[in-house]
Short mmCIF file of C-alpha atoms and ligand atoms in Angstrom, two decimals:
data_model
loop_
_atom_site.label_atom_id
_atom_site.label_comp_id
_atom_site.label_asym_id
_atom_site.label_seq_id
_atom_site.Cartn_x
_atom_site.Cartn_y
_atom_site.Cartn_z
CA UNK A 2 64.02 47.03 124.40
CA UNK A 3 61.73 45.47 126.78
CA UNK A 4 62.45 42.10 128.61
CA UNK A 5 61.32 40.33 131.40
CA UNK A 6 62.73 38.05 133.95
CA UNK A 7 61.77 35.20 135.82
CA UNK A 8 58.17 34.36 135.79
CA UNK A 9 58.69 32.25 138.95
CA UNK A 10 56.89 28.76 136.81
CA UNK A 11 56.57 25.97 139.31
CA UNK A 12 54.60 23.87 136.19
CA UNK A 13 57.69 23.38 134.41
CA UNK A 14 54.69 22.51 131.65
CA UNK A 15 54.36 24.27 127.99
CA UNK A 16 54.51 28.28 128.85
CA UNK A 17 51.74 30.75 126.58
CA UNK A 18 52.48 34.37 126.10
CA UNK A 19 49.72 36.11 125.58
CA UNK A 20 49.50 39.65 124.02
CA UNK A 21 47.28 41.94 125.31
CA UNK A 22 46.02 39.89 127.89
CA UNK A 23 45.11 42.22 130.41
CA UNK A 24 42.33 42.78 127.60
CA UNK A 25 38.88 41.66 128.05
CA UNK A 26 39.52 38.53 126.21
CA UNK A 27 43.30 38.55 127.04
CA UNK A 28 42.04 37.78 130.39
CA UNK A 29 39.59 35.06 129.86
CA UNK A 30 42.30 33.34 127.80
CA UNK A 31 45.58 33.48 130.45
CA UNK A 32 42.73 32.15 132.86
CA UNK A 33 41.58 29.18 131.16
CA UNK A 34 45.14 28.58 129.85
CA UNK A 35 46.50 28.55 133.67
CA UNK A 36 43.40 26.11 134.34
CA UNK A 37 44.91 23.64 132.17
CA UNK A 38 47.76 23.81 133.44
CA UNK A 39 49.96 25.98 131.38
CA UNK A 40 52.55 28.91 132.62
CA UNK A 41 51.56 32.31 130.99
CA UNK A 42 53.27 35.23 130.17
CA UNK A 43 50.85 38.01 129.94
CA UNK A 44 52.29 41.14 127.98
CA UNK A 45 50.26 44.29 127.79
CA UNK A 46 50.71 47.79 127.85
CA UNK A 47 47.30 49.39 129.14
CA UNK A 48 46.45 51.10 126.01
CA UNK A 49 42.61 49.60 126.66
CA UNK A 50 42.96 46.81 128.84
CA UNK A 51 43.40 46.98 132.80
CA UNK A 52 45.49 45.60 135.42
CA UNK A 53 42.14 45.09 137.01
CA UNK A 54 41.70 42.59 134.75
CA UNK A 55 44.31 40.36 135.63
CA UNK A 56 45.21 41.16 139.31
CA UNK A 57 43.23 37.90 140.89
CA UNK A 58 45.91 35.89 138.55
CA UNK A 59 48.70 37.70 140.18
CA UNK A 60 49.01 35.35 142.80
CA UNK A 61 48.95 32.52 140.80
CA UNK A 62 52.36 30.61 139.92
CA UNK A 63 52.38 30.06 136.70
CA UNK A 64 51.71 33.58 135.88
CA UNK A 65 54.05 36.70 134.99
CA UNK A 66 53.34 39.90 133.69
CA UNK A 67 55.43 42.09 131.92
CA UNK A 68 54.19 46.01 130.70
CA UNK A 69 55.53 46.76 127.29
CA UNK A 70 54.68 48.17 123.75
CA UNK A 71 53.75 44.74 121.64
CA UNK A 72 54.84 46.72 118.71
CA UNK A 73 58.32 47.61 120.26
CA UNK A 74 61.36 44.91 120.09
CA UNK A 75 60.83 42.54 122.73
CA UNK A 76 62.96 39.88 124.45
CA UNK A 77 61.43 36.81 126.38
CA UNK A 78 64.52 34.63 127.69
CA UNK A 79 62.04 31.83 128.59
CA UNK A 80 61.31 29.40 126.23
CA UNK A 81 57.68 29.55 124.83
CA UNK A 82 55.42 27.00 123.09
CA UNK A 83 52.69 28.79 122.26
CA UNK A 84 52.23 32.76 121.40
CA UNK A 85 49.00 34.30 121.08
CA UNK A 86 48.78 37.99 119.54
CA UNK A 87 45.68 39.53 120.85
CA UNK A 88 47.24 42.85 121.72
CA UNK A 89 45.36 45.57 119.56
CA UNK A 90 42.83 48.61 120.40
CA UNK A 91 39.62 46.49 119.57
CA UNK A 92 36.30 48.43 119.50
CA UNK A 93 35.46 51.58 116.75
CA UNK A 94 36.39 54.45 119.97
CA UNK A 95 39.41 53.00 121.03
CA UNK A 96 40.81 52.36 117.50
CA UNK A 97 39.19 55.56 116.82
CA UNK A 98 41.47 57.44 119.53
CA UNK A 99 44.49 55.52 119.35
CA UNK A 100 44.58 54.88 114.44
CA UNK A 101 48.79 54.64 114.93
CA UNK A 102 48.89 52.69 118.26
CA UNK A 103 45.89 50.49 116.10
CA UNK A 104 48.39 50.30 113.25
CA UNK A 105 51.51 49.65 114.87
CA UNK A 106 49.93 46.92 117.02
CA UNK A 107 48.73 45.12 113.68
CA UNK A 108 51.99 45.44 111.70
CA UNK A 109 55.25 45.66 113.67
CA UNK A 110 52.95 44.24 116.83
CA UNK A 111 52.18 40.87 114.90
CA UNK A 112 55.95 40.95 113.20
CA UNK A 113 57.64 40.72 116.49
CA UNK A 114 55.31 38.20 117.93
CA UNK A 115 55.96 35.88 114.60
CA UNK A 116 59.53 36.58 114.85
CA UNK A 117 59.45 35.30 118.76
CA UNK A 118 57.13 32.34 118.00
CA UNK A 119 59.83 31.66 115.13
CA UNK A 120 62.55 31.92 117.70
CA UNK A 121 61.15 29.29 120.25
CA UNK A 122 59.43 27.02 117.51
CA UNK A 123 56.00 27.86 119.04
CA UNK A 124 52.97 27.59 117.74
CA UNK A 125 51.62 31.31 117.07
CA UNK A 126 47.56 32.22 117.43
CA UNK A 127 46.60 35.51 115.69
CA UNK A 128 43.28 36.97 117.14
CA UNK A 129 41.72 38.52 113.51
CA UNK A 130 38.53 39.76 113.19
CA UNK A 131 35.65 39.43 111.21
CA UNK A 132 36.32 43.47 110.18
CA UNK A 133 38.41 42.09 108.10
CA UNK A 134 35.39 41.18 106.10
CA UNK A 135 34.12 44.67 105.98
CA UNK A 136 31.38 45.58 104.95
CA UNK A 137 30.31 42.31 103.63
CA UNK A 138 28.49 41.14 100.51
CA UNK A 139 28.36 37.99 101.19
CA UNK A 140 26.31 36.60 103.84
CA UNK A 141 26.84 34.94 106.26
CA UNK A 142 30.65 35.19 106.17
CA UNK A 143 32.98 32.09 104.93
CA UNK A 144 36.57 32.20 105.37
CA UNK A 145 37.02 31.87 101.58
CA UNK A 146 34.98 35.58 101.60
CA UNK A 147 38.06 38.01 100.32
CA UNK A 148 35.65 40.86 102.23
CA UNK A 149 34.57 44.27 101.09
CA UNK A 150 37.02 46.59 103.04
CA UNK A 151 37.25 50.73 102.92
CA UNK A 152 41.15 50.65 102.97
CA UNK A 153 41.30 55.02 103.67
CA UNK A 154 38.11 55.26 105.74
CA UNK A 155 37.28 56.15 109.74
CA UNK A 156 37.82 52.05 110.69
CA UNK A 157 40.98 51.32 107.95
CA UNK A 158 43.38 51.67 110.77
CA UNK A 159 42.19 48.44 112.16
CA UNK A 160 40.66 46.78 109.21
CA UNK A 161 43.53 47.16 107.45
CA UNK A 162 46.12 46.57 110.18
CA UNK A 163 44.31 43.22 110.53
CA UNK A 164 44.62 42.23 107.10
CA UNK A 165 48.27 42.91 107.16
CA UNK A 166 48.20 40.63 110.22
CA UNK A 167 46.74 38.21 108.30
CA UNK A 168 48.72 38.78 105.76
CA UNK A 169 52.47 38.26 107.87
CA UNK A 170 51.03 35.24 109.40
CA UNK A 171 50.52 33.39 106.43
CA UNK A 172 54.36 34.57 104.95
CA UNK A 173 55.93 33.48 108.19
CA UNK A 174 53.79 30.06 108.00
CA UNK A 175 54.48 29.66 104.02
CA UNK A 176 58.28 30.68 104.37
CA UNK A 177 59.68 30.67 107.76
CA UNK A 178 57.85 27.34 108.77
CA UNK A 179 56.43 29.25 111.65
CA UNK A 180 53.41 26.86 112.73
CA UNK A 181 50.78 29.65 112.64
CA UNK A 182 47.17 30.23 112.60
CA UNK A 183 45.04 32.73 112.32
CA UNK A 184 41.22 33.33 114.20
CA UNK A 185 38.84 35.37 112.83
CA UNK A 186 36.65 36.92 115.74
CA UNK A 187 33.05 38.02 115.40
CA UNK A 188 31.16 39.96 117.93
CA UNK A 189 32.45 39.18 121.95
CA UNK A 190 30.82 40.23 125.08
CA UNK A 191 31.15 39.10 128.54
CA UNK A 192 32.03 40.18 132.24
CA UNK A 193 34.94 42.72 131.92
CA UNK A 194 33.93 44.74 129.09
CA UNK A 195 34.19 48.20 129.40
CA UNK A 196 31.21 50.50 130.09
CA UNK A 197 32.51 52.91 127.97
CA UNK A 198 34.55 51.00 125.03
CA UNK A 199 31.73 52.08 122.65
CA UNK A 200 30.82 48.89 121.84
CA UNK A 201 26.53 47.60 121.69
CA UNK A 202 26.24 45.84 124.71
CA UNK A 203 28.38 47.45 127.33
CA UNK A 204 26.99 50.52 126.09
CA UNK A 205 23.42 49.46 126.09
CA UNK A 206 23.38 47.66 129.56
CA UNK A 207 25.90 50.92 130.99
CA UNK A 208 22.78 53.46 129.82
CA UNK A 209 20.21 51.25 131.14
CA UNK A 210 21.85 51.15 133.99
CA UNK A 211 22.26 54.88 134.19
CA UNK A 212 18.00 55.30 133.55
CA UNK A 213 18.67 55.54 129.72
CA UNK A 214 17.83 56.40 127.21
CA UNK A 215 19.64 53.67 124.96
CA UNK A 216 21.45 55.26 121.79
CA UNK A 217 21.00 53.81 118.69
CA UNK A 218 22.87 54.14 115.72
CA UNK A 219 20.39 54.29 112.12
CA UNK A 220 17.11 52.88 112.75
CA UNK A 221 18.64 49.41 114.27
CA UNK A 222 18.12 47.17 111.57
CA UNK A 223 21.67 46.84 111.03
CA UNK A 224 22.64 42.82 112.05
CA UNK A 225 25.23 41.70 114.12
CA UNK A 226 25.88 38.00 116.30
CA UNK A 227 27.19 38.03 119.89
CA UNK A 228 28.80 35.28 121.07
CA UNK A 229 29.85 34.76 124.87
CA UNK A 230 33.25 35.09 125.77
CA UNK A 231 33.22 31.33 127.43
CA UNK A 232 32.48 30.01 124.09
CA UNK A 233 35.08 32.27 123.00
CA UNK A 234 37.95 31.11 124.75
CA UNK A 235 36.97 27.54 124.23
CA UNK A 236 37.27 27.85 120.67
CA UNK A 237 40.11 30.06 120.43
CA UNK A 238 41.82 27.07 122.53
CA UNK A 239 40.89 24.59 120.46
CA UNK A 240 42.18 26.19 117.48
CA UNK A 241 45.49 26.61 119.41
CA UNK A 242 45.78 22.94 119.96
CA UNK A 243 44.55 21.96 116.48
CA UNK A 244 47.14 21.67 113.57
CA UNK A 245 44.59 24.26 111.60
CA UNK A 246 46.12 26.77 109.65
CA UNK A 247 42.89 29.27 109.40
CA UNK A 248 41.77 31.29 108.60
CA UNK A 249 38.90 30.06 110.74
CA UNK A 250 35.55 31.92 111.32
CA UNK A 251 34.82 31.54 115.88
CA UNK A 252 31.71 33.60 116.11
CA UNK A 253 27.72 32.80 117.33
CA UNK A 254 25.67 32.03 114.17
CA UNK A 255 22.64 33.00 115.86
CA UNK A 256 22.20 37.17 114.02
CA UNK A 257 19.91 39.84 115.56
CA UNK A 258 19.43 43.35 114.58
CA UNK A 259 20.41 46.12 116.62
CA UNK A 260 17.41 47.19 117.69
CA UNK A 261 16.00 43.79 118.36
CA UNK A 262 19.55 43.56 121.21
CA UNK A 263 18.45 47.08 122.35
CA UNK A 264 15.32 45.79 123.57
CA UNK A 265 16.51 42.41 124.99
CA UNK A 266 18.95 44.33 127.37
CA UNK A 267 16.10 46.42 127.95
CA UNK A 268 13.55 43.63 128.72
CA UNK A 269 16.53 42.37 131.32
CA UNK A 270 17.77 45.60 133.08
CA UNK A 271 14.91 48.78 132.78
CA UNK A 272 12.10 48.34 130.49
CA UNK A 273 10.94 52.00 131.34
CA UNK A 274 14.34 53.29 129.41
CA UNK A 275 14.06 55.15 126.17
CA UNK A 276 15.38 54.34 122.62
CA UNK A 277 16.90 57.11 121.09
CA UNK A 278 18.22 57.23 117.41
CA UNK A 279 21.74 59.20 116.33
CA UNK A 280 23.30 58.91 113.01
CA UNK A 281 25.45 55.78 111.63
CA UNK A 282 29.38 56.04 111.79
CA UNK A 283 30.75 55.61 107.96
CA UNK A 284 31.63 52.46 107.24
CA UNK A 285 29.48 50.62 109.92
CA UNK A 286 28.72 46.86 108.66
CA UNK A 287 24.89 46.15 108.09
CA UNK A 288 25.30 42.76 108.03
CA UNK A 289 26.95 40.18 110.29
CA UNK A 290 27.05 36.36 110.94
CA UNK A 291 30.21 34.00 110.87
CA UNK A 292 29.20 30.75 108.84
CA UNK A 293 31.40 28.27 111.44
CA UNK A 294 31.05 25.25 109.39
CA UNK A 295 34.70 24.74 109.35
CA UNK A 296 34.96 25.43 113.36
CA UNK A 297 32.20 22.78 113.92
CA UNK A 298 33.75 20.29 111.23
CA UNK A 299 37.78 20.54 112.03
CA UNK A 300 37.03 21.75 115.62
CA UNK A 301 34.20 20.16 116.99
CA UNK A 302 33.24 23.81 118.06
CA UNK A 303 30.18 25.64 118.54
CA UNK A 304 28.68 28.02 120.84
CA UNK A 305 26.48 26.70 123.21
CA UNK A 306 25.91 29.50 126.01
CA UNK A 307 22.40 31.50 125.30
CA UNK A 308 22.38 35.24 124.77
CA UNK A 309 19.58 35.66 128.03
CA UNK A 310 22.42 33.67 130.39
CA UNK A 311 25.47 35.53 128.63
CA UNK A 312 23.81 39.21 129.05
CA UNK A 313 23.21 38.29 133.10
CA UNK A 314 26.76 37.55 133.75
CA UNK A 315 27.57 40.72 131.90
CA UNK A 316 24.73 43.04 133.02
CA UNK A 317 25.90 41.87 136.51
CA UNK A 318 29.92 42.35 135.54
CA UNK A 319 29.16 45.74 134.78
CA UNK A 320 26.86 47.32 137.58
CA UNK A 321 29.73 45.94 140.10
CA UNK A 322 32.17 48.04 137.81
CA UNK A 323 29.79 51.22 138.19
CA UNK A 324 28.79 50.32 141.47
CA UNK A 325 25.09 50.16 140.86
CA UNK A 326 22.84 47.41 142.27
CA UNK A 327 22.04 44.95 139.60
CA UNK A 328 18.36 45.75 138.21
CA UNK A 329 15.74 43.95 140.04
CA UNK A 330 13.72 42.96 136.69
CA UNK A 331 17.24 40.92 135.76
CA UNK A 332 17.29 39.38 139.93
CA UNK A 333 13.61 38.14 139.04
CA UNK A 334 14.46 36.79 136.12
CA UNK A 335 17.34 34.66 136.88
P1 LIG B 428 40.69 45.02 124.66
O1 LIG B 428 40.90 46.44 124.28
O2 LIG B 428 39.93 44.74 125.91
O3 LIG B 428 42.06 44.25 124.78
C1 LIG B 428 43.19 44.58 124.01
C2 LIG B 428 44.40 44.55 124.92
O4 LIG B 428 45.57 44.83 124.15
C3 LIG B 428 44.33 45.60 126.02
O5 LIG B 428 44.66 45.04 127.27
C4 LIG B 428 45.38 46.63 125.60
O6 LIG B 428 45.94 47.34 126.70
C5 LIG B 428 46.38 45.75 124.87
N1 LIG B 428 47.19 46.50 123.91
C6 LIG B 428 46.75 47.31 122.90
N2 LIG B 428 47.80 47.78 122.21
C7 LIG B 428 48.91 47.25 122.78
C8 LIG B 428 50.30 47.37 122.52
N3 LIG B 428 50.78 48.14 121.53
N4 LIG B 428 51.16 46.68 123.30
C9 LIG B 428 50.72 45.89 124.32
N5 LIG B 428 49.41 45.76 124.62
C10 LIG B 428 48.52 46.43 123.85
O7 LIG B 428 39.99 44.30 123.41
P2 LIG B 428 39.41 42.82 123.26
O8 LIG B 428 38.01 42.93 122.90
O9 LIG B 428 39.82 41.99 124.39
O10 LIG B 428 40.18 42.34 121.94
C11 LIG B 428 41.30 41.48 122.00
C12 LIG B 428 41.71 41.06 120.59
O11 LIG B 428 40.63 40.36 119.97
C13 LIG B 428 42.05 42.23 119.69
O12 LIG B 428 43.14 41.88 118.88
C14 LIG B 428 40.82 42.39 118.83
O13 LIG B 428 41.11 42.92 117.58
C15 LIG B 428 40.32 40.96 118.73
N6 LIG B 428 38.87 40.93 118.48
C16 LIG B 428 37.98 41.16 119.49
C17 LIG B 428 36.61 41.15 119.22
C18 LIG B 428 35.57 41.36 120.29
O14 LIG B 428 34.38 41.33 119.99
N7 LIG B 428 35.93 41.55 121.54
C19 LIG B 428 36.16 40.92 117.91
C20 LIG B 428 37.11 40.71 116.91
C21 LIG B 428 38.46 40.71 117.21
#
């Protein structure tokens, strides 16, 4: 069993733990949380994520880290007010490579966490996913949508896990008065993605970067809608403050096929790359965009950074991680 000891807090404010937050979102959310002013606890075991990620908070107060298995008993002798549960392999290769790490993290992983948030009275923030709408056939997405899921197919490991995550949260709200809510994620991006986590834009920017070509899966009509990780974080956090239960769609409204993204991070890195066309995985959606009606009603919440300025802070993230210089057609254009 895993614990950890002092996390040397000079706040003496509300403490976060966050799972998984040497992620790429993990770490956008311990950061903004230790802007406001809050001590976090960042537990992660470097499945995906990166202690690269977090080291610039290292030196920072209010922050601890401890490396552990989120799915694994845990003990945190400080008292927490919040707990966010973000640890889980997130794109189709990781959860791909890792189905029982993927499983684990959703079921015994969001258990534990609602067990500690029980423990300390804390309000508990389960990062969801809009996978767990499947394949949809309703569009756009509502959180009333029950979803169109392949429960024994390549991505059930984390479809599935996810609905069980869902499905614990709400029990532990309903009968163990465990003040929980739930967040239902659509497509992230941002600085500190992965070149090679498999997902569209990494991949895309990390092959025009590399002279191309850019793969695409089908013929690109397939939808999806990318919303920057600032606007993320700031909605994530203002669910975490609300008194929402969820589930609640935080996602960018604003849907674009594949193709049409290809060629945007083309336009903005190497427009001399090639588009090249491989098969579709099973299971891939064809259709994606949150409806975030209740975010901008309950939360006053809505996206508000463009795709153009998100991809430049990304495009640039990512040739600094492959040391590359960033394209000149992008340094013109900003
Ligand atoms: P990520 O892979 O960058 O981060 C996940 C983090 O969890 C990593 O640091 C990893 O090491 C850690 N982790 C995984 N299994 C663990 C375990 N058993 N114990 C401890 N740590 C573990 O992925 P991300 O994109 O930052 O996703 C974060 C969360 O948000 C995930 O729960 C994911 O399902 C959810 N989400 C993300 C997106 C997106 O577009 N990025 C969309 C929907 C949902």
């Amino acid at each position: 069993m895993a614990s950890c000891g002092d996390s040397g807090s000079t706040t003496g404010g509300r403490r976060a733990l966050v799972t998984g937050g040497a992620g790429f979102l993990g770490s956008h959310v311990c950061e903004r949380l230790l802007d406001l002013g809050l001590d976090v606890l960042c537990l992660d075991n470097f499945l995906t994520g990166s202690p690269a990620n977090i080291e610039h908070l290292l030196a920072h107060d209010g922050f601890a880290m401890i490396r552990t298995d989120v799915s694994a008993p845990v003990v945190v002798p400080e008292r927490l007010d919040y707990v966010l549960h973000l640890a889980s392999p997130a794109s189709p290769l990781d959860y791909a490579r890792f189905p029982v790490e993927t499983l684990e993290a959703g079921s015994l992983g969001t258990l534990n966490m609602l067990r500690l948030a029980e423990a300390n009275g804390a309000r508990f923030l389960l990062a969801s996913t809009s996978e767990a709408y499947g394949d949809p056939q309703q569009h756009p997405q509502r959180e009333d949508y029950w979803g169109h899921v392949n429960p024994v197919g390549p991505r059930s490991t984390y479809d599935e896990a996810k609905r069980f995550a869902e499905a614990a949260t709400m029990a532990y709200r309903r009968h163990h008065g465990v003040d929980a809510t739930i967040m239902r994620i659509f497509n992230t991006y941002g600085p500190r993605m992965r070149p090679d986590d498999g997902r569209a834009i990494p991949s895309f920017i990390a092959r025009a970067l590399a002279g191309g070509p850019l793969v695409i899966t089908g013929d690109g009509s397939q939808t999806r809608s990318m919303c920057y990780v600032d606007d993320l974080v700031d909605g994530a956090l203002r669910l975490l403050f609300s008194t929402l239960s969820g589930p609640v769609n935080i996602g960018n409204p604003e849907e674009m096929t594949i193709l049409e993204l290809a060629e945007r991070i083309r336009a903005a890195t190497n427009p001399t790359v090639e588009l090249s066309f491989v098969e579709r995985p099973p299971d891939d959606p064809s259709i994606r965009r949150p409806d975030i009606t209740l975010a901008r009603e309950q939360l006053g919440w809505e996206p508000v950074v463009p795709l153009e300025v998100g991809l430049q802070a990304t495009i640039t993230s990512l040739a600094d991680r492959l040391g590359v210089p960033v394209p000149a057609t992008y340094e013109a254009a900003s």
